[in-house]
mmCIF file of C-alpha atoms in Angstrom:
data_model
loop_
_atom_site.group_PDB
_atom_site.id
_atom_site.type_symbol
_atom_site.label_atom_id
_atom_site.label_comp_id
_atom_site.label_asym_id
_atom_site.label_seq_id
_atom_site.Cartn_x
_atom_site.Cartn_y
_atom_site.Cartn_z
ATOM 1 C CA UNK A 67 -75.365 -251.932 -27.024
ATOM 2 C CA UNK A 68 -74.002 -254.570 -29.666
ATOM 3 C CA UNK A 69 -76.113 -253.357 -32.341
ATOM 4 C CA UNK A 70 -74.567 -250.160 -31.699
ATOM 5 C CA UNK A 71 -71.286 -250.632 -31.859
ATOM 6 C CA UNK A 72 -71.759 -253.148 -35.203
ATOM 7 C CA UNK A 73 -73.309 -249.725 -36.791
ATOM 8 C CA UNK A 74 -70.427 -247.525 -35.741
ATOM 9 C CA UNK A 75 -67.963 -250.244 -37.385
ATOM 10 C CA UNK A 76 -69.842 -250.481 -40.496
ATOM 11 C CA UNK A 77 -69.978 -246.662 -40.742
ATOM 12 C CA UNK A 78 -66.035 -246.639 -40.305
ATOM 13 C CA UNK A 79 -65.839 -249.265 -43.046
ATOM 14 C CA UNK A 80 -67.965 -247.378 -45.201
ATOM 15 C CA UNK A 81 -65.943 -244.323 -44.907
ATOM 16 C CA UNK A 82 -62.793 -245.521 -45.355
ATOM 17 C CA UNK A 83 -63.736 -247.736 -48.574
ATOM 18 C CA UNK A 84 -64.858 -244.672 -50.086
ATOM 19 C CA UNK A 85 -61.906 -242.376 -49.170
ATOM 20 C CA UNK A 86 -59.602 -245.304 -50.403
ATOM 21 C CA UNK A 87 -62.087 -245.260 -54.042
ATOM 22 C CA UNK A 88 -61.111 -241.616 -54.219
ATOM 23 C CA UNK A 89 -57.756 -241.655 -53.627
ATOM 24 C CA UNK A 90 -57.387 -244.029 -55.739
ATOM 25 C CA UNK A 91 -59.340 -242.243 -58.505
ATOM 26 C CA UNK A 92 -57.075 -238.751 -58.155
ATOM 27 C CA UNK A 93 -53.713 -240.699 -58.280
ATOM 28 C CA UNK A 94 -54.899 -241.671 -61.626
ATOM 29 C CA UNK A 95 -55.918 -238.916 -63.010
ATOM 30 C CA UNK A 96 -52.522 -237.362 -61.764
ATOM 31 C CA UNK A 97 -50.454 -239.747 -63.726
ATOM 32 C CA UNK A 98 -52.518 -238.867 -67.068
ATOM 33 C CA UNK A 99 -51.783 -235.799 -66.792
ATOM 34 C CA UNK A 100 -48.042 -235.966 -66.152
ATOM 35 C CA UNK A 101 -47.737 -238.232 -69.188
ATOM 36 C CA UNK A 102 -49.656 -235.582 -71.322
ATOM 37 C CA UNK A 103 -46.816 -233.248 -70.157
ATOM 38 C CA UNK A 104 -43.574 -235.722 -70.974
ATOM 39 C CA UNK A 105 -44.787 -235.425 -74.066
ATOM 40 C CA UNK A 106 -44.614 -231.546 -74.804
ATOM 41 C CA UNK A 107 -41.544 -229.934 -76.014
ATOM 42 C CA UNK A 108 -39.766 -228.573 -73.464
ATOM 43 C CA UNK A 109 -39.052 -224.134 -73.506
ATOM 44 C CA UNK A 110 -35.299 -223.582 -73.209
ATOM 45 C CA UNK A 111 -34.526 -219.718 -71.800
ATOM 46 C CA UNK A 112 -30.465 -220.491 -71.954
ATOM 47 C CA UNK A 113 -30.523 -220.132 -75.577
ATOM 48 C CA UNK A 114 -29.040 -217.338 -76.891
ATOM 49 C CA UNK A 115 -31.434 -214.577 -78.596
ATOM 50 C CA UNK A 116 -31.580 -214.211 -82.246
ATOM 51 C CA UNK A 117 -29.801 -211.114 -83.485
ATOM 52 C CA UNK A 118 -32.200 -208.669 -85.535
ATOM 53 C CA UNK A 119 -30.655 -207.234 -88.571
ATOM 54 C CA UNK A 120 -30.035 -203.481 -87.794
ATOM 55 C CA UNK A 121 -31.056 -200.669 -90.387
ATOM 56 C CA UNK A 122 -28.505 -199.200 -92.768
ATOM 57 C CA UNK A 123 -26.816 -196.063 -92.560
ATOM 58 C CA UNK A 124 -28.163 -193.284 -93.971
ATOM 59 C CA UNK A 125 -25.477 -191.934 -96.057
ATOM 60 C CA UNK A 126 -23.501 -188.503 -94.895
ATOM 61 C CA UNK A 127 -25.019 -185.399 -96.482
ATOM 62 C CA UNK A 128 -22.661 -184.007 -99.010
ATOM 63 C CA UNK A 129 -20.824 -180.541 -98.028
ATOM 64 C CA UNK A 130 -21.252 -177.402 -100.012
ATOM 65 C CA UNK A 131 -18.889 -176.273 -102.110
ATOM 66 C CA UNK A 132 -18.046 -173.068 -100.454
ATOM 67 C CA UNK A 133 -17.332 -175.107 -96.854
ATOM 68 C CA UNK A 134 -15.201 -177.636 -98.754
ATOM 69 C CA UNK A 135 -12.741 -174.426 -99.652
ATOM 70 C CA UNK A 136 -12.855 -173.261 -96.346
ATOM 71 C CA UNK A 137 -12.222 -176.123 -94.697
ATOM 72 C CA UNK A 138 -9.371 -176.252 -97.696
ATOM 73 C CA UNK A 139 -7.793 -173.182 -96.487
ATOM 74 C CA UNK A 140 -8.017 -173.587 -92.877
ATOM 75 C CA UNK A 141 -5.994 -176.889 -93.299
ATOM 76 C CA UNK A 142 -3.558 -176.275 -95.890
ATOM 77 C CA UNK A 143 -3.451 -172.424 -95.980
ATOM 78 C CA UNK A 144 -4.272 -171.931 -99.242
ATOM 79 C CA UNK A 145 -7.201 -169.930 -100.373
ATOM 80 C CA UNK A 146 -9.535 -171.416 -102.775
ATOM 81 C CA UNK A 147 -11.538 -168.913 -104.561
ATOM 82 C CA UNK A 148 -15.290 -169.217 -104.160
ATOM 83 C CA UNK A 149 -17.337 -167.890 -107.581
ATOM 84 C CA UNK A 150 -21.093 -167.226 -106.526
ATOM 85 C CA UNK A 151 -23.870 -168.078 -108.711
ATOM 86 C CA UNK A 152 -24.977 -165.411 -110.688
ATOM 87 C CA UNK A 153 -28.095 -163.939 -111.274
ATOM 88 C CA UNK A 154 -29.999 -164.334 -114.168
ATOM 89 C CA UNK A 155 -32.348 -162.452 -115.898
ATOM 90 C CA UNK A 156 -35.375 -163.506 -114.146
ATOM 91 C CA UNK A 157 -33.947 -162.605 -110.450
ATOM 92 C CA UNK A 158 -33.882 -158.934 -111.611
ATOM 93 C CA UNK A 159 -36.739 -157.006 -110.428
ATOM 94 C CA UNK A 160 -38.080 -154.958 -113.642
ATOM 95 C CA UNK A 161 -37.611 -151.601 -113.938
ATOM 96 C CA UNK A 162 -39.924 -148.890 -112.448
ATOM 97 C CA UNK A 163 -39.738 -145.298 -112.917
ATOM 98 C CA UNK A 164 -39.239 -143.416 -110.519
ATOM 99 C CA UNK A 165 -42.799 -141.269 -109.304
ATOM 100 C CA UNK A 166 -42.702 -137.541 -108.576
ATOM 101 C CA UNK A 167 -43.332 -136.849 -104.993
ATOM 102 C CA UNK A 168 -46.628 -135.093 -104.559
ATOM 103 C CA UNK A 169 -46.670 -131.397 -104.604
ATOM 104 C CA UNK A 170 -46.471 -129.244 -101.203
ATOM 105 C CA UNK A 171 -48.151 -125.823 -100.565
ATOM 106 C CA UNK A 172 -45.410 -124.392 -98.651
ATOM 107 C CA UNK A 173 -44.517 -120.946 -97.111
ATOM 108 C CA UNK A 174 -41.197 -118.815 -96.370
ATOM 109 C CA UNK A 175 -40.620 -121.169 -93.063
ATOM 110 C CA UNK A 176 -42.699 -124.038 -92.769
ATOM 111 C CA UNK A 177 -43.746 -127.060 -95.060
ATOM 112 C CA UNK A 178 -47.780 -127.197 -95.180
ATOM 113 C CA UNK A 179 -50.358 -129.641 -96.205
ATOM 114 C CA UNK A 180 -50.432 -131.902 -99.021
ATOM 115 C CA UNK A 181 -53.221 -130.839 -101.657
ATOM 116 C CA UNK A 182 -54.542 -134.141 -101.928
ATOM 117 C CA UNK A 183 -54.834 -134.989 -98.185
ATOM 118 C CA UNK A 184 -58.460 -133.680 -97.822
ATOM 119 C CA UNK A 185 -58.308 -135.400 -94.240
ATOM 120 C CA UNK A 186 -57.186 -132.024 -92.202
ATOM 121 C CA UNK A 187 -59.798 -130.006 -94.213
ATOM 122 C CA UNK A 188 -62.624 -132.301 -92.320
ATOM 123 C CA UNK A 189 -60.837 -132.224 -88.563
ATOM 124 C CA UNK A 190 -62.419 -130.285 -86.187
ATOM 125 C CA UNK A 191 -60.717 -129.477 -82.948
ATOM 126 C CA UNK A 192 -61.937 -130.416 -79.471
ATOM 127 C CA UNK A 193 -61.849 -126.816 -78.482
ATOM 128 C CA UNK A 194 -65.055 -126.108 -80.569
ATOM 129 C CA UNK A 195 -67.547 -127.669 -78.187
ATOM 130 C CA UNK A 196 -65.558 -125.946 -74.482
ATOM 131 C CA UNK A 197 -66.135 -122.997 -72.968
ATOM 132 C CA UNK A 198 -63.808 -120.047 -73.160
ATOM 133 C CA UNK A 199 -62.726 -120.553 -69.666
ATOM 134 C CA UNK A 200 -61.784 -124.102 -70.318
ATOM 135 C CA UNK A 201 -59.889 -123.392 -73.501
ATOM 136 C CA UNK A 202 -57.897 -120.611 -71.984
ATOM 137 C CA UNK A 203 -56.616 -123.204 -69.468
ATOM 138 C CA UNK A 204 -56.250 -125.403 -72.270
ATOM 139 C CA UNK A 205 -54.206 -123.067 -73.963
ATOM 140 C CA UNK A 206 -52.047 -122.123 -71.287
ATOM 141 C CA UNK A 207 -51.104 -125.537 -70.629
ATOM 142 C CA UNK A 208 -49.740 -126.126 -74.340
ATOM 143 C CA UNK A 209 -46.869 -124.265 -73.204
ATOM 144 C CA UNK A 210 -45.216 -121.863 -75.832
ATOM 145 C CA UNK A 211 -47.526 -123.675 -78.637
ATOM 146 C CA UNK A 212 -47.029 -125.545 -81.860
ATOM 147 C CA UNK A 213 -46.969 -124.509 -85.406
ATOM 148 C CA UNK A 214 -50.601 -125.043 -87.054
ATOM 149 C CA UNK A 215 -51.566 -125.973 -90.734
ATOM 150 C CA UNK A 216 -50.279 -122.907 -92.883
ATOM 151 C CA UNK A 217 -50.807 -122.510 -96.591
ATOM 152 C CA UNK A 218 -48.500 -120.428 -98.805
ATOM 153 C CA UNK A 219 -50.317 -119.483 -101.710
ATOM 154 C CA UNK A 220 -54.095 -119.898 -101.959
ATOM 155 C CA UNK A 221 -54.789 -122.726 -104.835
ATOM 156 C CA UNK A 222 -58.930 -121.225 -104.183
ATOM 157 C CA UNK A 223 -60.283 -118.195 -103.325
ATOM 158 C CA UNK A 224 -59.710 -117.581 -100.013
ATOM 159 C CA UNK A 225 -62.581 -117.707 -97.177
ATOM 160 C CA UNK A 226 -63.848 -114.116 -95.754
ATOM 161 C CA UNK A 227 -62.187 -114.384 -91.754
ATOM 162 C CA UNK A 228 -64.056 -111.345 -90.814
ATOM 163 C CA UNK A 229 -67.137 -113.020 -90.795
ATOM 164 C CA UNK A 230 -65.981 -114.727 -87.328
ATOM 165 C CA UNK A 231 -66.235 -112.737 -84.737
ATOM 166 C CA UNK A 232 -63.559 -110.832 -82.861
ATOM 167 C CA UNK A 233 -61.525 -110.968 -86.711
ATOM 168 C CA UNK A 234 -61.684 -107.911 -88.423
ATOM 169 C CA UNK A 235 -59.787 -107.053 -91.531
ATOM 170 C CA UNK A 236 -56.800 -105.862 -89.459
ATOM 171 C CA UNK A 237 -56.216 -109.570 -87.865
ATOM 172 C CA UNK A 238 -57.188 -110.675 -91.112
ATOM 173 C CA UNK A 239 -54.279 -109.697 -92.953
ATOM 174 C CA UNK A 240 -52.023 -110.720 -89.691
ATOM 175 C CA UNK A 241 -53.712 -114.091 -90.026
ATOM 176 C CA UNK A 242 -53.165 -114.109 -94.177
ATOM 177 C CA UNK A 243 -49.295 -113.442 -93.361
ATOM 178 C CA UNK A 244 -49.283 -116.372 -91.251
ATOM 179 C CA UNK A 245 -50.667 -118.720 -93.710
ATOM 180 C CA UNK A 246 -54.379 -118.671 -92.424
ATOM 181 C CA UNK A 247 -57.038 -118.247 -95.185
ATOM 182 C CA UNK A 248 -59.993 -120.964 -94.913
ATOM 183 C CA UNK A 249 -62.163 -121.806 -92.151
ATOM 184 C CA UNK A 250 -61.097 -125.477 -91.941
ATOM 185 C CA UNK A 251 -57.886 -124.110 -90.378
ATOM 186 C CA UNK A 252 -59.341 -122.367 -87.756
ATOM 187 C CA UNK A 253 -61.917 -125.158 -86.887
ATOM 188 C CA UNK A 254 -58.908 -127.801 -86.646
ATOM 189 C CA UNK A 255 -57.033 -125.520 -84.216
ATOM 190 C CA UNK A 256 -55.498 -127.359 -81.208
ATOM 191 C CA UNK A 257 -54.704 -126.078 -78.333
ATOM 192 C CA UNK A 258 -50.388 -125.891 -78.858
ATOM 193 C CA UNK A 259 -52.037 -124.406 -82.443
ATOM 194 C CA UNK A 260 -54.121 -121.466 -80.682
ATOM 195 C CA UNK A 261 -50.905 -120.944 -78.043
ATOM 196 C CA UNK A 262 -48.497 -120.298 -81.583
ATOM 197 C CA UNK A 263 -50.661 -117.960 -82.683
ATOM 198 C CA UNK A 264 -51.828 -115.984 -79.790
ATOM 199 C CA UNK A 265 -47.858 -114.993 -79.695
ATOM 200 C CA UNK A 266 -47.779 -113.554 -83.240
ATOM 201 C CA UNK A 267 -51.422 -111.816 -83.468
ATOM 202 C CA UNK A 268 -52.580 -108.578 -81.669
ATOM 203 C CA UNK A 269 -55.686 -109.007 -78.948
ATOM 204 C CA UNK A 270 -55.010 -112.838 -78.677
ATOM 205 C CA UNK A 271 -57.652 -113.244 -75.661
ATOM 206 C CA UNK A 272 -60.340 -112.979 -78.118
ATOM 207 C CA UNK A 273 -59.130 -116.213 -79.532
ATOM 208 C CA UNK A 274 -60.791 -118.319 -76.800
ATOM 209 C CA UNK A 275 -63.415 -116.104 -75.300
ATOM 210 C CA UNK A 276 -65.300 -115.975 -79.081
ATOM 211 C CA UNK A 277 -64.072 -119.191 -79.349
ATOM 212 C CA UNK A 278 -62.998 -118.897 -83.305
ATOM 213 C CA UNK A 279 -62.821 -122.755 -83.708
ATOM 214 C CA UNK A 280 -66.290 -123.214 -83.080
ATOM 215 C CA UNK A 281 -67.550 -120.283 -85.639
ATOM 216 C CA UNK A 282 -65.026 -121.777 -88.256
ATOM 217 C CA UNK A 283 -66.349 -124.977 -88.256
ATOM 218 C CA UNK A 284 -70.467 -123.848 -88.686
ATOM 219 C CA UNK A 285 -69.271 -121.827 -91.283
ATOM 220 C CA UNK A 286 -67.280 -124.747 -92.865
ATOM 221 C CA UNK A 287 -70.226 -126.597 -92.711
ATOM 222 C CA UNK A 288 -67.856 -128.976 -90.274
ATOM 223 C CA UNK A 289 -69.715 -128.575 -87.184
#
């Protein structure tokens, strides 16, 4: 029972010699390092910061003259005259003759086609692939009709109309007096076109039931 408690001492002997060895170790190294600090210059943030030169002014763009006179006669009421730059020679756009317009075939009432607009000669109307019973509705839905392409004198000889059928040479010469000589004209027939012109020719029906739009255009080689 001795021996035992002599161990238990010795332990608590042990164990406090080497706490005290630490201890005493730490508070050393402690003071070191506050000594390392004393010597360090110390940071100040009550000093005042240091003012940063600011950029210069750009400089106030200069008026123009003609505001400067306004502003003049706004202020003082009297009107400064303002002289514009002229122009010189090179702001003048040169000199172009004028160009004739382009010739018209026209007729008593109506102005025509344009001789070099070959365009219409090649348009062939819709009506040239229906059947009479749809261009008859076709027609009567365009209403009293628009004016079609006329010509009023021939510059070529004129195309033979009779050769369609339903035209003979009496609604040739009524199609002649309105301006109708070449197959092209008849092929580009619209429907307002073949209303205008069933009101001014005899037997009109036959317009759409031989269906003269599709003969003008085989025989204008358009179709």
């Amino acid at each position: 029972m001795t021996i035992l408690i002599l161990k238990s001492l010795g332990l608590m002997l042990g164990a406090f010699l080497i706490s005290a060895w630490l201890g005493w170790n730490l508070s050393r190294r402690a003071q070191s390092y506050h000594s390392a600090f004393e010597g360090r210059p110390r940071v100040s943030f009550d000093e005042e910061p240091v003012a940063t030169p600011e950029p210069a002014a750009a400089p106030p763009p200069q008026p123009v003259t003609y505001l400067d006179a306004a502003a003049e006669a706004f202020t003082t009421g009297v009107v400064v005259p303002f002289d514009p730059p002229k122009a010189t020679e090179c702001d003048k756009a040169p000199y172009a003759p004028p160009q004739p317009a382009p010739r018209l075939d026209t007729a008593a009432s109506n102005v025509l086609i344009r001789r070099e607009d070959n365009s219409l000669q090649r348009r062939v109307s819709s009506l040239a692939a229906m059947t009479p019973e749809s261009i008859q509705a076709a027609v009567q839905q365009a209403g009293t009709g628009l004016e079609p392409i006329r010509v009023g004198v021939p510059q070529s000889p004129p195309d033979d109309l009779t050769v369609i059928s339903g035209i003979d040479s009496a609604r040739q010469r009524e199609l002649n007096s309105l301006g109708i000589f070449y197959y092209w004209q008849v092929a580009g027939w619209s429907p307002e076109n073949v209303a205008w012109i069933s009101n001014r020719i005899l037997s009109p029906e036959r317009v759409a039931r031989e269906n003269w739009m599709s003969q003008a255009a085989r025989l204008a080689r358009l179709h």
